[in-house]
Amino acid sequence: QITFGYRESFDVDAAVDYLAAQLGGRPVGVIGASLGGAAALLGESPVGADAVVLEGVYSSIEQAVGNRIAIRLGEIGRWLAPLLVWQIEPRLGLRTDELAPIAAIHRLDAPVMIIAGTEDRRTRLDESKALYLHAKSPKRLWLINGARHEDFHRHSPADYERQVLDFFNRHLALPAV
């Protein structure tokens, strides 16, 4: 059962714990795209990685549902979103405030890079900018011109590799001995 990132966060935590054990104390970076990015923020606590890249992460479940219905039905679809959202708690046992990455991102104690597509209709640009504003420093925002809710690496491979590797190189560098 999909929980929009809340229970999926347990899998993210387990993966990071496993990597940390395998890497013997070396730093761990995480890239979370869309639901995966929400899973890195939601749950009991945000992911315990040393640096985090978030791609196309929704700001709140209400906004995510509204965006997706508006894509199908136009702006009037946003009026229908509350009819779907009210079903979340009885069906999943989760309150909507538990599904708000924008309310959780301030708990992230790692450098964060937020990547957004300027043409993304599922996670709109204003949502990504708001996530960035709510994040602690150090933080970075990269807007990919013309990208929708898609594989950002596939959209702009050379730029993606340069930007993301630069971010990880800065924040995952091992201390000099």
mmCIF file of C-alpha atoms in Angstrom:
data_model
loop_
_atom_site.group_PDB
_atom_site.id
_atom_site.type_symbol
_atom_site.label_atom_id
_atom_site.label_comp_id
_atom_site.label_asym_id
_atom_site.label_seq_id
_atom_site.Cartn_x
_atom_site.Cartn_y
_atom_site.Cartn_z
ATOM 1 C CA GLN A 1 0.000 0.000 0.000
ATOM 2 C CA ILE A 2 1.525 3.305 -1.068
ATOM 3 C CA THR A 3 1.627 5.871 1.722
ATOM 4 C CA PHE A 4 2.983 8.813 -0.301
ATOM 5 C CA GLY A 5 6.409 8.543 1.321
ATOM 6 C CA TYR A 6 5.548 8.058 4.996
ATOM 7 C CA ARG A 7 6.006 4.297 5.437
ATOM 8 C CA GLU A 8 8.377 4.205 2.468
ATOM 9 C CA SER A 9 10.708 6.239 4.703
ATOM 10 C CA PHE A 10 11.421 3.052 6.679
ATOM 11 C CA ASP A 11 12.896 1.502 3.521
ATOM 12 C CA VAL A 12 15.028 4.596 2.919
ATOM 13 C CA ASP A 13 16.320 4.441 6.501
ATOM 14 C CA ALA A 14 17.135 0.733 6.160
ATOM 15 C CA ALA A 15 19.003 1.322 2.889
ATOM 16 C CA VAL A 16 21.055 4.167 4.379
ATOM 17 C CA ASP A 17 21.833 2.115 7.505
ATOM 18 C CA TYR A 18 22.968 -0.777 5.311
ATOM 19 C CA LEU A 19 25.187 1.487 3.176
ATOM 20 C CA ALA A 20 26.675 3.155 6.241
ATOM 21 C CA ALA A 21 27.590 -0.245 7.682
ATOM 22 C CA GLN A 22 29.092 -1.380 4.369
ATOM 23 C CA LEU A 23 31.069 1.828 3.919
ATOM 24 C CA GLY A 24 32.672 1.702 7.347
ATOM 25 C CA GLY A 25 31.962 5.262 8.393
ATOM 26 C CA ARG A 26 32.432 6.937 5.025
ATOM 27 C CA PRO A 27 29.753 9.520 4.210
ATOM 28 C CA VAL A 28 26.505 8.502 2.505
ATOM 29 C CA GLY A 29 24.606 10.592 -0.031
ATOM 30 C CA VAL A 30 21.003 10.058 -1.086
ATOM 31 C CA ILE A 31 19.111 11.024 -4.235
ATOM 32 C CA GLY A 32 15.338 10.903 -3.861
ATOM 33 C CA ALA A 33 13.111 11.556 -6.848
ATOM 34 C CA SER A 34 9.432 12.420 -6.431
ATOM 35 C CA LEU A 35 7.941 9.916 -3.945
ATOM 36 C CA GLY A 36 11.471 8.780 -3.072
ATOM 37 C CA GLY A 37 12.358 12.336 -2.128
ATOM 38 C CA ALA A 38 9.239 12.599 0.028
ATOM 39 C CA ALA A 39 10.257 9.325 1.701
ATOM 40 C CA ALA A 40 13.643 10.864 2.536
ATOM 41 C CA LEU A 41 11.857 13.628 4.476
ATOM 42 C CA LEU A 42 8.772 12.007 5.989
ATOM 43 C CA GLY A 43 8.350 9.390 8.721
ATOM 44 C CA GLU A 44 9.648 9.501 12.257
ATOM 45 C CA SER A 45 12.616 11.594 11.146
ATOM 46 C CA PRO A 46 14.280 12.586 7.877
ATOM 47 C CA VAL A 47 16.884 10.319 6.347
ATOM 48 C CA GLY A 48 20.169 10.170 8.230
ATOM 49 C CA ALA A 49 22.359 10.728 5.186
ATOM 50 C CA ASP A 50 25.301 13.114 5.007
ATOM 51 C CA ALA A 51 23.981 14.918 1.902
ATOM 52 C CA VAL A 52 20.594 14.744 0.162
ATOM 53 C CA VAL A 53 19.418 15.537 -3.360
ATOM 54 C CA LEU A 54 15.640 15.930 -3.769
ATOM 55 C CA GLU A 55 14.070 15.918 -7.223
ATOM 56 C CA GLY A 56 10.482 16.968 -7.930
ATOM 57 C CA VAL A 57 9.240 16.440 -4.369
ATOM 58 C CA TYR A 58 5.665 17.470 -3.630
ATOM 59 C CA SER A 59 5.179 20.045 -0.868
ATOM 60 C CA SER A 60 1.963 18.650 0.680
ATOM 61 C CA ILE A 61 -0.423 15.842 -0.151
ATOM 62 C CA GLU A 62 -3.210 18.349 -0.743
ATOM 63 C CA GLN A 63 -1.096 20.183 -3.321
ATOM 64 C CA ALA A 64 0.033 16.932 -4.967
ATOM 65 C CA VAL A 65 -3.507 15.634 -5.371
ATOM 66 C CA GLY A 66 -4.749 19.022 -6.583
ATOM 67 C CA ASN A 67 -1.972 19.268 -9.169
ATOM 68 C CA ARG A 68 -2.640 15.815 -10.553
ATOM 69 C CA ILE A 69 -6.394 16.286 -10.810
ATOM 70 C CA ALA A 70 -5.903 19.714 -12.428
ATOM 71 C CA ILE A 71 -3.725 18.089 -15.099
ATOM 72 C CA ARG A 72 -6.634 15.807 -16.014
ATOM 73 C CA LEU A 73 -9.643 18.063 -15.459
ATOM 74 C CA GLY A 74 -8.287 21.598 -15.526
ATOM 75 C CA GLU A 75 -8.310 24.010 -12.608
ATOM 76 C CA ILE A 76 -11.812 22.946 -11.574
ATOM 77 C CA GLY A 77 -10.217 19.634 -10.603
ATOM 78 C CA ARG A 78 -8.571 21.351 -7.646
ATOM 79 C CA TRP A 79 -12.025 21.719 -6.125
ATOM 80 C CA LEU A 80 -12.365 17.923 -6.173
ATOM 81 C CA ALA A 81 -9.035 17.277 -4.442
ATOM 82 C CA PRO A 82 -10.439 17.522 -0.885
ATOM 83 C CA LEU A 83 -12.837 14.658 -1.697
ATOM 84 C CA LEU A 84 -9.847 12.406 -2.336
ATOM 85 C CA VAL A 85 -7.620 13.790 0.404
ATOM 86 C CA TRP A 86 -10.178 13.244 3.189
ATOM 87 C CA GLN A 87 -9.974 9.485 2.466
ATOM 88 C CA ILE A 88 -6.300 9.259 3.392
ATOM 89 C CA GLU A 89 -6.649 9.046 7.153
ATOM 90 C CA PRO A 90 -9.373 6.379 7.268
ATOM 91 C CA ARG A 91 -7.706 4.316 4.519
ATOM 92 C CA LEU A 92 -4.041 4.652 5.490
ATOM 93 C CA GLY A 93 -4.173 5.682 9.131
ATOM 94 C CA LEU A 94 -2.095 8.786 8.370
ATOM 95 C CA ARG A 95 -2.999 12.405 8.943
ATOM 96 C CA THR A 96 -2.431 14.755 6.037
ATOM 97 C CA ASP A 97 0.046 16.772 8.111
ATOM 98 C CA GLU A 98 2.213 13.628 8.204
ATOM 99 C CA LEU A 99 2.337 13.839 4.400
ATOM 100 C CA ALA A 100 3.790 17.331 4.110
ATOM 101 C CA PRO A 101 7.450 17.380 3.046
ATOM 102 C CA ILE A 102 7.371 21.163 3.376
ATOM 103 C CA ALA A 103 6.674 20.781 7.104
ATOM 104 C CA ALA A 104 9.367 18.108 7.487
ATOM 105 C CA ILE A 105 12.287 19.515 5.520
ATOM 106 C CA HIS A 106 13.415 21.803 8.355
ATOM 107 C CA ARG A 107 14.210 18.647 10.382
ATOM 108 C CA LEU A 108 16.764 17.499 7.793
ATOM 109 C CA ASP A 109 20.240 17.921 9.282
ATOM 110 C CA ALA A 110 22.223 17.472 6.093
ATOM 111 C CA PRO A 111 23.137 19.659 3.146
ATOM 112 C CA VAL A 112 20.314 19.507 0.630
ATOM 113 C CA MET A 113 20.058 20.156 -3.082
ATOM 114 C CA ILE A 114 16.576 20.629 -4.500
ATOM 115 C CA ILE A 115 16.149 20.062 -8.214
ATOM 116 C CA ALA A 116 13.023 21.191 -10.045
ATOM 117 C CA GLY A 117 11.810 21.260 -13.611
ATOM 118 C CA THR A 118 10.494 24.616 -14.757
ATOM 119 C CA GLU A 119 7.659 22.902 -16.671
ATOM 120 C CA ASP A 120 6.707 20.355 -13.989
ATOM 121 C CA ARG A 121 2.946 20.339 -13.480
ATOM 122 C CA ARG A 122 2.945 17.546 -10.882
ATOM 123 C CA THR A 123 5.320 19.361 -8.543
ATOM 124 C CA ARG A 124 5.061 22.984 -9.475
ATOM 125 C CA LEU A 125 7.980 25.385 -9.361
ATOM 126 C CA ASP A 126 6.484 27.370 -6.470
ATOM 127 C CA GLU A 127 6.400 24.177 -4.379
ATOM 128 C CA SER A 128 10.066 23.419 -5.031
ATOM 129 C CA LYS A 129 11.023 26.998 -4.220
ATOM 130 C CA ALA A 130 9.027 26.799 -0.986
ATOM 131 C CA LEU A 131 10.813 23.565 -0.024
ATOM 132 C CA TYR A 132 14.111 25.329 -0.634
ATOM 133 C CA LEU A 133 13.083 28.284 1.537
ATOM 134 C CA HIS A 134 12.098 25.961 4.409
ATOM 135 C CA ALA A 135 15.321 23.908 4.248
ATOM 136 C CA LYS A 136 18.250 24.570 6.548
ATOM 137 C CA SER A 137 21.563 25.687 5.112
ATOM 138 C CA PRO A 138 23.677 24.569 3.444
ATOM 139 C CA LYS A 139 21.215 24.232 0.612
ATOM 140 C CA ARG A 140 21.130 24.619 -3.134
ATOM 141 C CA LEU A 141 18.326 25.022 -5.669
ATOM 142 C CA TRP A 142 18.793 23.997 -9.286
ATOM 143 C CA LEU A 143 16.021 24.730 -11.782
ATOM 144 C CA ILE A 144 16.165 22.734 -15.015
ATOM 145 C CA ASN A 145 14.751 24.837 -17.819
ATOM 146 C CA GLY A 146 12.068 23.016 -19.818
ATOM 147 C CA ALA A 147 12.008 19.886 -17.643
ATOM 148 C CA ARG A 148 8.731 18.342 -16.568
ATOM 149 C CA HIS A 149 8.164 15.687 -13.864
ATOM 150 C CA GLU A 150 10.649 13.322 -15.438
ATOM 151 C CA ASP A 151 14.068 11.743 -15.142
ATOM 152 C CA PHE A 152 16.189 14.878 -14.806
ATOM 153 C CA HIS A 153 19.367 12.984 -15.660
ATOM 154 C CA ARG A 154 17.832 11.823 -18.925
ATOM 155 C CA HIS A 155 16.621 15.369 -19.649
ATOM 156 C CA SER A 156 20.006 17.063 -19.130
ATOM 157 C CA PRO A 157 22.652 14.372 -18.552
ATOM 158 C CA ALA A 158 25.834 16.465 -18.684
ATOM 159 C CA ASP A 159 24.417 19.291 -16.552
ATOM 160 C CA TYR A 160 22.881 16.818 -14.109
ATOM 161 C CA GLU A 161 26.138 14.970 -13.612
ATOM 162 C CA ARG A 162 28.085 18.185 -13.199
ATOM 163 C CA GLN A 163 25.628 19.750 -10.724
ATOM 164 C CA VAL A 164 24.940 16.653 -8.616
ATOM 165 C CA LEU A 165 28.546 15.454 -8.526
ATOM 166 C CA ASP A 166 29.711 18.938 -7.563
ATOM 167 C CA PHE A 167 27.172 18.987 -4.719
ATOM 168 C CA PHE A 168 28.196 15.549 -3.452
ATOM 169 C CA ASN A 169 31.911 16.288 -3.845
ATOM 170 C CA ARG A 170 31.499 19.389 -1.672
ATOM 171 C CA HIS A 171 29.423 17.750 1.036
ATOM 172 C CA LEU A 172 30.636 14.157 1.110
ATOM 173 C CA ALA A 173 34.354 14.838 1.045
ATOM 174 C CA LEU A 174 36.310 12.821 3.553
ATOM 175 C CA PRO A 175 38.252 14.882 6.056
ATOM 176 C CA ALA A 176 41.985 15.167 5.410
ATOM 177 C CA VAL A 177 44.117 12.888 7.562
#
